[in-house]
Amino acid sequence: MSLNSESFQKCIWPACGATFDLAQTLVACPNCGNLLDICYDWDHLPVPKNLDYFEQFWSQRRNPQRFSGVWRFHELLPFADLEDCLTIGEGQTSLQQADRLAAEVGLPPGNLMLQYEGFNPSGSFKDNGMAAALTHASIQGAEFAACASTGNTSASLAMFAAVTGAVKAIVFVGSGKIAYGKLSQALDYGACTIQIDGDFDDAMQRVRQVCPELGIYLVNSVNPFRLEGQKTIMLRVLESLQWQPPDWIVVPGGNLGNSSSFGKIFGELKMLGLIDRIPRIAVINAEGASTLNHLYNQKNFRWQQGQFSTTKAQDYFDVMRKSNATANTVASAIEINFPVNLAKCLRALEITDGVVRDVTDEEILDHKAMIARHGFGCEPASGASLAGVRRLREEGLISDSDRVVCILTGHVLKDPNVTVGYHTDQAWREEQGIRQATFANPPVTVPNELEQIIAAINQSH
Ligand SMILES: *Cc1c(COP(=O)(O)O)cnc(C)c1O
Ligand SMILES: [Zn+2]
């Protein structure tokens, strides 16, 4: 098993720029503490001349790597030999043109598309990154892999471990909000599940201490290989759009791994001459976990070609920690106050001329219900993306000729409690600060009598 010799790790902070061999397992630059990228010496690698190069692999579905929605784009993330790349069939996702939903948010037919990453084997986009991180972990000979998780990273790690047997999974979850669909996955797939007394941010701090101590491979999105896998979400969007970039990519922001990897791949594609124009990225926070929105729109934090440093974010995080700030949103997948990829996300926002917004829990749940009413559905965090589209339409920043892609990050069945609460439970809604629940569709309760059942159906339309 081997790693590619034209690939290396590099500190994202230009003032440092230290490089490291791929055979080192790192989650930060040992010199300065900033995040790392996986970089490629493209001049010495076989780079496709056009993106339609990848269409030849559509007929190679019997090759597990070329069947994978991640590894069929191997030439753009060639850090390991293709036959060594781990796969469980991730990335068979779809882009749905959503015309009736478009009308709801003020876009004409044909201009709103939904990218369903919930169709991944474990039900969220995390499988894209896990395929890449665990490929590296297995080449490194890691016995254990761990993560802190709001739920989906742990579900993904647990599933990969169960299917491939490549590593044993250890997952850290907080004791507060974790969607039952996700927790049940970690338990059912047999992961060692450590539930700590704290929230995601606490679990993240602990797992970062534990991993080096015990020689455990860390698969959170501070792992630069994770983000290589997640680049392919954008490649599949382009594939579905016949390689024509849309105008906007709208994505919920939690730890900011997705937005970071989207910025990286668009920068790479432009530099390689594979696209002529870069879509704008809109990152949507939940109002109760809106550190990025605050730093970007109020504090004016910018990447500035790398004059920004992660340590500046750490200083701000320290202030937040002292004030005991905790995140709070019904969208548990993005209930994160200290996004680990902040610096990379700022870079992505610069590359893509991006914007950041935050939306309320009520907006998140209304738009989640709206998505399901007109399509395949998604979990709460994913609803933030459509809520963001509406906001940016109202502001006029998204114009009605713009083609918009919402990333639906997780499956509708991940968090049934929230969905049922929204539709049926007034008291629960009040607790969450939801006044209207515009799309609530409660069951009609009827006695077990034929005439009354018929009357109820007749009344319903
Ligand atoms: C992990 C996750 C997010 C947050 O993504 P980041 O890359 O951490 O910003 C959003 N939605 C769902 C469903 C997730 O599982
Ligand atoms: Zn460095």
Tab-separated table of C-alpha atoms and ligand atoms in Angstrom, residues 124-126 150 152-153 182 221 230 252-259 333-334 336 379 381-382 409-410, ligand 1:
chain	number	residue	atom	x	y	z
A	124	SER	CA	-24.874	12.095	5.494
A	125	PHE	CA	-22.124	13.761	3.464
A	126	LYS	CA	-19.568	12.688	6.098
A	150	THR	CA	-22.661	15.837	16.838
A	152	ASN	CA	-23.058	12.060	11.750
A	153	THR	CA	-19.269	11.774	11.838
A	182	LYS	CA	-27.300	9.073	14.620
A	221	SER	CA	-12.390	17.529	9.841
A	230	GLN	CA	-15.498	16.129	0.584
A	252	PRO	CA	-24.951	24.939	6.283
A	253	GLY	CA	-21.901	25.757	8.405
A	254	GLY	CA	-20.901	23.819	11.519
A	255	ASN	CA	-17.208	22.955	11.808
A	256	LEU	CA	-16.852	24.491	8.321
A	257	GLY	CA	-15.218	21.453	6.756
A	258	ASN	CA	-17.546	21.355	3.754
A	259	SER	CA	-17.267	25.032	2.885
A	333	ALA	CA	-25.357	18.943	13.395
A	334	ILE	CA	-24.344	22.618	13.332
A	336	ILE	CA	-20.898	24.247	17.228
A	379	GLU	CA	-32.404	16.699	8.487
A	381	ALA	CA	-29.201	21.410	9.711
A	382	SER	CA	-29.687	20.974	5.974
A	409	THR	CA	-26.171	17.441	4.165
A	410	GLY	CA	-28.135	14.732	5.978
B	1	LIG	C1	-21.429	17.710	9.900
B	1	LIG	C2	-22.709	18.254	9.393
B	1	LIG	C3	-22.882	19.614	9.071
B	1	LIG	C4	-21.792	20.609	9.295
B	1	LIG	O1	-20.821	20.543	8.291
B	1	LIG	P1	-19.386	21.227	8.475
B	1	LIG	O2	-18.604	20.713	7.338
B	1	LIG	O3	-18.863	20.795	9.799
B	1	LIG	O4	-19.622	22.709	8.420
B	1	LIG	C5	-24.063	20.034	8.532
B	1	LIG	N1	-25.100	19.178	8.346
B	1	LIG	C6	-24.996	17.877	8.664
B	1	LIG	C7	-26.167	16.990	8.456
B	1	LIG	C8	-23.807	17.375	9.188
B	1	LIG	O5	-23.735	16.081	9.513
